[in-house]
Each structure stands twice: as structure tokens, then as C-alpha cells.
Amino acid sequence: SRISKQWNTLFDDKRFLNNHKMTFRFIIRKVYSVSIDPVIVVRELPLDTPGLESSELRKLIDCNDLLLCGKENGAVVWNPWLGQSRWIKHPCMSFYSMVYDYKKYKMVAFTLGSDLWKTYDFSSDVWIDLGNDSICDDDITNIFDSVVSLNGILYCVCFSEEPDPLSYEISKFDFSRRLFEYFCNLPCGDALALR
């Protein structure tokens, strides 16, 4: 226990304690009074896109701090942080949703009045026609606007009128395969819910 005696001697030494057991002392020299103004100022942030002012807003979608404003004669993607906007002119399209996938922004849209679906790649400025047969599972008849984007895949609530009563499910759209497919069922009708 020679080591214990050495430690005890070291701890009894006042110089060691003063050098190695320094505590910081905070001294308050001034006191400031801070008040926060609770008034919220709302300002108009124009998109600066020609022809956009006259068209009616159909859909507003956000994705990674970008806003997609679906209009009757196209869409505008707006970066509010940089104050930049990009006009995507495509009449008769309903802009469904937007995702960020592999360092690229992509969008899904369908032609109003038909089942023709398209994807749009922002980096290449290219529309890809998906047609109407290959995009959806046969069971999906209606797709709601409830859409969430996660890791480049869109998840949406759908329902089918085939079984009686209606069955609700979550479907996903995979951009790499360009296909809506079944993900999982949602409880509905006489389904029991755990609490």
C-alpha cells in the first residue's frame, strides 16, 4: 500500500490541490432586460414568375424546404431561402407530389381527365410518360391527396371498391421502377383498434 500512501501525501499537499482543483467562478457584472416584440409581420414574397399571377393555385406541396405550387397551366418550384423560382409549363397536368432522391428532385403528375401518369426530373428537365396501365396495381382505384415523401419514395393513402366494404391501404410509388405498388392495409370498417 505504498501507492496509497503516495496518493494520500499528494492529496494532503495544498499546492497540488490549489493547482488541480480550480473551479471557475462566474461573476455577474451587468444585468440586462430583454423584451421580445410579439407582433408578427406578414410580407408578400412574390414568385416573380411571368403569367403565374392570373392562374389559380390547385396544389401546394413542400419537399426539403422547396415549395411546388401547382397551377392550372403548369407549376412553379420555389426556393424561399434563395428567392429563386422555376416555372414548369405543362397545361392540363395535376402535380401530385415531389421527392428528393439520389441528389435529384423528381415529381409525379397525371393528366387531368385521364389516367396518364408522368414523372419529371428537375435536373434533366425531362418528362417520362408512364402510361396508364403499368403505373398502378389492379386493385387500386382511387388515390387520395394524402402523400408523404420518405427517402425518395412516395407513400399515399388509396382505396379500392372491389371488396365490400371499401378497403383502404397505403401504396408507395418507387421512382426507380416507376410503379405504384401495395405497401400495407389500413384498419377500417369493423376493424378493431388497440388502445
mmCIF file of C-alpha atoms in Angstrom:
data_model
loop_
_atom_site.group_PDB
_atom_site.id
_atom_site.type_symbol
_atom_site.label_atom_id
_atom_site.label_comp_id
_atom_site.label_asym_id
_atom_site.label_seq_id
_atom_site.Cartn_x
_atom_site.Cartn_y
_atom_site.Cartn_z
ATOM 1 C CA SER A 1 0.000 0.000 0.000
ATOM 2 C CA ARG A 2 2.888 2.164 -0.805
ATOM 3 C CA ILE A 3 0.802 3.612 -3.678
ATOM 4 C CA SER A 4 -1.990 4.580 -1.275
ATOM 5 C CA LYS A 5 0.498 6.430 0.940
ATOM 6 C CA GLN A 6 1.816 8.315 -2.079
ATOM 7 C CA TRP A 7 -1.707 9.301 -3.139
ATOM 8 C CA ASN A 8 -2.574 10.389 0.395
ATOM 9 C CA THR A 9 0.574 12.509 0.587
ATOM 10 C CA LEU A 10 -0.259 14.070 -2.771
ATOM 11 C CA PHE A 11 -3.831 14.873 -1.754
ATOM 12 C CA ASP A 12 -2.656 16.411 1.522
ATOM 13 C CA ASP A 13 -0.326 18.771 -0.327
ATOM 14 C CA LYS A 14 -2.084 22.177 -0.524
ATOM 15 C CA ARG A 15 -0.155 23.246 -3.643
ATOM 16 C CA PHE A 16 -1.403 20.190 -5.563
ATOM 17 C CA LEU A 17 -4.968 20.872 -4.511
ATOM 18 C CA ASN A 18 -4.773 24.558 -5.418
ATOM 19 C CA ASN A 19 -3.262 23.841 -8.849
ATOM 20 C CA HIS A 20 -5.529 20.974 -9.881
ATOM 21 C CA LYS A 21 -8.814 21.728 -8.200
ATOM 22 C CA MET A 22 -9.532 25.112 -9.684
ATOM 23 C CA THR A 23 -13.172 25.958 -10.047
ATOM 24 C CA PHE A 24 -14.465 28.615 -12.360
ATOM 25 C CA ARG A 25 -16.267 31.464 -10.719
ATOM 26 C CA PHE A 26 -18.817 33.381 -12.704
ATOM 27 C CA ILE A 27 -19.287 36.953 -11.643
ATOM 28 C CA ILE A 28 -22.351 38.769 -12.882
ATOM 29 C CA ARG A 29 -21.334 42.319 -13.591
ATOM 30 C CA LYS A 30 -24.332 43.586 -15.535
ATOM 31 C CA VAL A 31 -27.996 42.686 -15.723
ATOM 32 C CA TYR A 32 -29.866 43.221 -18.965
ATOM 33 C CA SER A 33 -33.590 43.432 -19.533
ATOM 34 C CA VAL A 34 -34.704 41.765 -22.756
ATOM 35 C CA SER A 35 -38.147 42.141 -24.268
ATOM 36 C CA ILE A 36 -39.488 40.330 -27.310
ATOM 37 C CA ASP A 37 -41.936 42.020 -29.631
ATOM 38 C CA PRO A 38 -44.838 39.555 -30.127
ATOM 39 C CA VAL A 39 -46.011 41.220 -33.352
ATOM 40 C CA ILE A 40 -45.744 39.014 -36.433
ATOM 41 C CA VAL A 41 -45.156 40.848 -39.673
ATOM 42 C CA VAL A 42 -46.597 39.130 -42.743
ATOM 43 C CA ARG A 43 -44.966 40.110 -46.006
ATOM 44 C CA GLU A 44 -45.742 39.066 -49.536
ATOM 45 C CA LEU A 45 -42.934 37.095 -51.132
ATOM 46 C CA PRO A 46 -43.537 37.256 -54.882
ATOM 47 C CA LEU A 47 -42.533 34.297 -57.024
ATOM 48 C CA ASP A 48 -41.524 36.598 -59.894
ATOM 49 C CA THR A 49 -42.810 34.153 -62.493
ATOM 50 C CA PRO A 50 -44.486 35.696 -65.570
ATOM 51 C CA GLY A 51 -48.050 34.524 -66.153
ATOM 52 C CA LEU A 52 -48.396 32.959 -62.723
ATOM 53 C CA GLU A 53 -50.376 35.756 -61.121
ATOM 54 C CA SER A 54 -53.509 35.072 -63.154
ATOM 55 C CA SER A 55 -53.698 31.318 -62.641
ATOM 56 C CA GLU A 56 -55.453 29.656 -59.737
ATOM 57 C CA LEU A 57 -53.485 27.648 -57.162
ATOM 58 C CA ARG A 58 -54.521 23.981 -57.277
ATOM 59 C CA LYS A 59 -51.952 22.382 -55.017
ATOM 60 C CA LEU A 60 -49.160 23.370 -52.664
ATOM 61 C CA ILE A 61 -46.526 20.713 -51.911
ATOM 62 C CA ASP A 62 -43.378 21.019 -49.827
ATOM 63 C CA CYS A 63 -40.224 18.904 -50.121
ATOM 64 C CA ASN A 64 -36.948 19.679 -48.311
ATOM 65 C CA ASP A 65 -37.753 23.389 -47.973
ATOM 66 C CA LEU A 66 -38.842 23.732 -51.616
ATOM 67 C CA LEU A 67 -42.435 24.568 -52.492
ATOM 68 C CA LEU A 68 -44.223 23.172 -55.528
ATOM 69 C CA CYS A 69 -47.154 25.401 -56.451
ATOM 70 C CA GLY A 70 -49.442 23.525 -58.840
ATOM 71 C CA LYS A 71 -51.375 25.866 -61.124
ATOM 72 C CA GLU A 72 -53.891 25.352 -63.926
ATOM 73 C CA ASN A 73 -51.289 25.992 -66.634
ATOM 74 C CA GLY A 74 -48.195 24.458 -65.026
ATOM 75 C CA ALA A 75 -46.297 24.608 -61.770
ATOM 76 C CA VAL A 76 -43.695 26.693 -60.027
ATOM 77 C CA VAL A 77 -40.990 25.266 -57.804
ATOM 78 C CA TRP A 78 -39.858 27.917 -55.371
ATOM 79 C CA ASN A 79 -36.865 28.053 -53.043
ATOM 80 C CA PRO A 80 -37.886 30.643 -50.428
ATOM 81 C CA TRP A 81 -34.404 30.727 -48.872
ATOM 82 C CA LEU A 82 -32.708 31.740 -52.107
ATOM 83 C CA GLY A 83 -35.693 33.608 -53.539
ATOM 84 C CA GLN A 84 -35.465 31.585 -56.759
ATOM 85 C CA SER A 85 -38.309 30.020 -58.692
ATOM 86 C CA ARG A 86 -38.582 27.730 -61.695
ATOM 87 C CA TRP A 87 -41.581 27.579 -63.992
ATOM 88 C CA ILE A 88 -42.651 24.166 -65.304
ATOM 89 C CA LYS A 89 -45.095 24.777 -68.118
ATOM 90 C CA HIS A 90 -47.354 21.819 -68.724
ATOM 91 C CA PRO A 91 -51.077 22.513 -69.166
ATOM 92 C CA CYS A 92 -53.753 20.059 -68.063
ATOM 93 C CA MET A 93 -51.498 18.374 -65.504
ATOM 94 C CA SER A 94 -52.246 17.779 -61.852
ATOM 95 C CA PHE A 95 -48.986 17.858 -59.948
ATOM 96 C CA TYR A 96 -49.231 15.042 -57.433
ATOM 97 C CA SER A 97 -46.051 15.192 -55.357
ATOM 98 C CA MET A 98 -42.313 15.807 -55.321
ATOM 99 C CA VAL A 99 -39.406 13.823 -53.818
ATOM 100 C CA TYR A 100 -35.682 14.187 -53.281
ATOM 101 C CA ASP A 101 -33.934 11.030 -54.482
ATOM 102 C CA TYR A 102 -30.215 10.439 -55.089
ATOM 103 C CA LYS A 103 -29.340 14.163 -55.110
ATOM 104 C CA LYS A 104 -32.143 14.902 -57.585
ATOM 105 C CA TYR A 105 -35.614 16.348 -57.256
ATOM 106 C CA LYS A 106 -38.350 14.431 -59.066
ATOM 107 C CA MET A 107 -42.075 14.900 -59.442
ATOM 108 C CA VAL A 108 -45.114 12.766 -60.230
ATOM 109 C CA ALA A 109 -48.063 14.232 -62.141
ATOM 110 C CA PHE A 110 -51.076 12.960 -64.058
ATOM 111 C CA THR A 111 -53.096 14.331 -66.948
ATOM 112 C CA LEU A 112 -56.459 15.685 -65.876
ATOM 113 C CA GLY A 113 -59.411 13.752 -67.276
ATOM 114 C CA SER A 114 -57.387 10.586 -67.942
ATOM 115 C CA ASP A 115 -55.173 8.089 -66.183
ATOM 116 C CA LEU A 116 -51.954 9.116 -67.915
ATOM 117 C CA TRP A 117 -49.158 9.486 -65.363
ATOM 118 C CA LYS A 118 -45.784 11.166 -65.885
ATOM 119 C CA THR A 119 -42.623 11.760 -63.907
ATOM 120 C CA TYR A 120 -40.438 14.814 -64.190
ATOM 121 C CA ASP A 121 -36.723 15.023 -63.412
ATOM 122 C CA PHE A 122 -35.698 18.557 -62.433
ATOM 123 C CA SER A 123 -32.001 18.064 -63.186
ATOM 124 C CA SER A 124 -32.520 16.897 -66.773
ATOM 125 C CA ASP A 125 -35.773 18.826 -67.427
ATOM 126 C CA VAL A 126 -37.281 15.638 -68.902
ATOM 127 C CA TRP A 127 -40.838 14.280 -68.680
ATOM 128 C CA ILE A 128 -41.215 10.491 -68.762
ATOM 129 C CA ASP A 129 -44.605 9.143 -69.830
ATOM 130 C CA LEU A 130 -45.679 6.197 -67.663
ATOM 131 C CA GLY A 131 -48.932 5.479 -69.480
ATOM 132 C CA ASN A 132 -51.962 4.355 -67.554
ATOM 133 C CA ASP A 133 -51.763 0.569 -67.264
ATOM 134 C CA SER A 134 -48.354 -0.017 -65.744
ATOM 135 C CA ILE A 135 -48.409 2.586 -63.029
ATOM 136 C CA CYS A 136 -50.966 1.161 -60.599
ATOM 137 C CA ASP A 137 -51.804 -2.205 -59.146
ATOM 138 C CA ASP A 138 -55.088 -3.548 -60.490
ATOM 139 C CA ASP A 139 -56.743 -3.264 -57.070
ATOM 140 C CA ILE A 140 -56.082 0.457 -56.613
ATOM 141 C CA THR A 141 -58.958 2.520 -57.948
ATOM 142 C CA ASN A 142 -58.593 5.843 -56.150
ATOM 143 C CA ILE A 143 -55.581 7.661 -54.773
ATOM 144 C CA PHE A 144 -56.021 10.389 -52.173
ATOM 145 C CA ASP A 145 -54.001 13.562 -51.843
ATOM 146 C CA SER A 146 -52.502 12.320 -48.556
ATOM 147 C CA VAL A 147 -48.915 11.882 -49.725
ATOM 148 C CA VAL A 148 -45.678 11.654 -47.760
ATOM 149 C CA SER A 149 -42.183 11.514 -49.232
ATOM 150 C CA LEU A 150 -39.510 9.477 -47.453
ATOM 151 C CA ASN A 151 -36.083 8.589 -48.876
ATOM 152 C CA GLY A 152 -37.166 9.080 -52.476
ATOM 153 C CA ILE A 153 -40.366 7.029 -52.195
ATOM 154 C CA LEU A 154 -43.881 8.468 -52.120
ATOM 155 C CA TYR A 155 -46.389 6.881 -49.743
ATOM 156 C CA CYS A 156 -50.087 7.609 -50.279
ATOM 157 C CA VAL A 157 -53.479 6.509 -48.997
ATOM 158 C CA CYS A 158 -55.552 4.613 -51.594
ATOM 159 C CA PHE A 159 -58.791 2.688 -51.612
ATOM 160 C CA SER A 160 -60.394 0.030 -53.727
ATOM 161 C CA GLU A 161 -64.090 -0.554 -54.302
ATOM 162 C CA GLU A 162 -63.662 -4.250 -55.147
ATOM 163 C CA PRO A 163 -64.212 -5.842 -51.752
ATOM 164 C CA ASP A 164 -67.327 -4.820 -49.926
ATOM 165 C CA PRO A 165 -66.954 -2.635 -47.854
ATOM 166 C CA LEU A 166 -64.223 -0.345 -49.120
ATOM 167 C CA SER A 167 -60.675 -1.321 -48.267
ATOM 168 C CA TYR A 168 -58.080 1.326 -47.535
ATOM 169 C CA GLU A 169 -54.372 0.815 -47.948
ATOM 170 C CA ILE A 170 -51.071 2.625 -48.176
ATOM 171 C CA SER A 171 -49.390 2.359 -51.550
ATOM 172 C CA LYS A 172 -45.951 3.552 -52.499
ATOM 173 C CA PHE A 173 -44.519 4.966 -55.690
ATOM 174 C CA ASP A 174 -40.973 3.855 -56.412
ATOM 175 C CA PHE A 175 -39.245 6.219 -58.852
ATOM 176 C CA SER A 176 -36.616 3.661 -59.848
ATOM 177 C CA ARG A 177 -39.296 1.196 -61.006
ATOM 178 C CA ARG A 178 -41.839 3.921 -61.918
ATOM 179 C CA LEU A 179 -44.661 1.968 -60.337
ATOM 180 C CA PHE A 180 -47.290 2.335 -57.624
ATOM 181 C CA GLU A 181 -47.398 -0.796 -55.501
ATOM 182 C CA TYR A 182 -49.086 -2.060 -52.360
ATOM 183 C CA PHE A 183 -47.371 -1.285 -49.033
ATOM 184 C CA CYS A 184 -49.849 -2.178 -46.250
ATOM 185 C CA ASN A 185 -53.552 -2.252 -45.303
ATOM 186 C CA LEU A 186 -55.181 0.365 -43.096
ATOM 187 C CA PRO A 187 -57.757 -0.632 -40.492
ATOM 188 C CA CYS A 188 -61.261 0.451 -41.492
ATOM 189 C CA GLY A 189 -64.877 -0.594 -41.249
ATOM 190 C CA ASP A 190 -65.355 -3.144 -38.464
ATOM 191 C CA ALA A 191 -61.628 -3.399 -37.700
ATOM 192 C CA LEU A 192 -60.642 -3.328 -34.045
ATOM 193 C CA ALA A 193 -58.179 -0.714 -32.867
ATOM 194 C CA LEU A 194 -55.812 -1.336 -29.970
ATOM 195 C CA ARG A 195 -55.578 1.472 -27.438
#
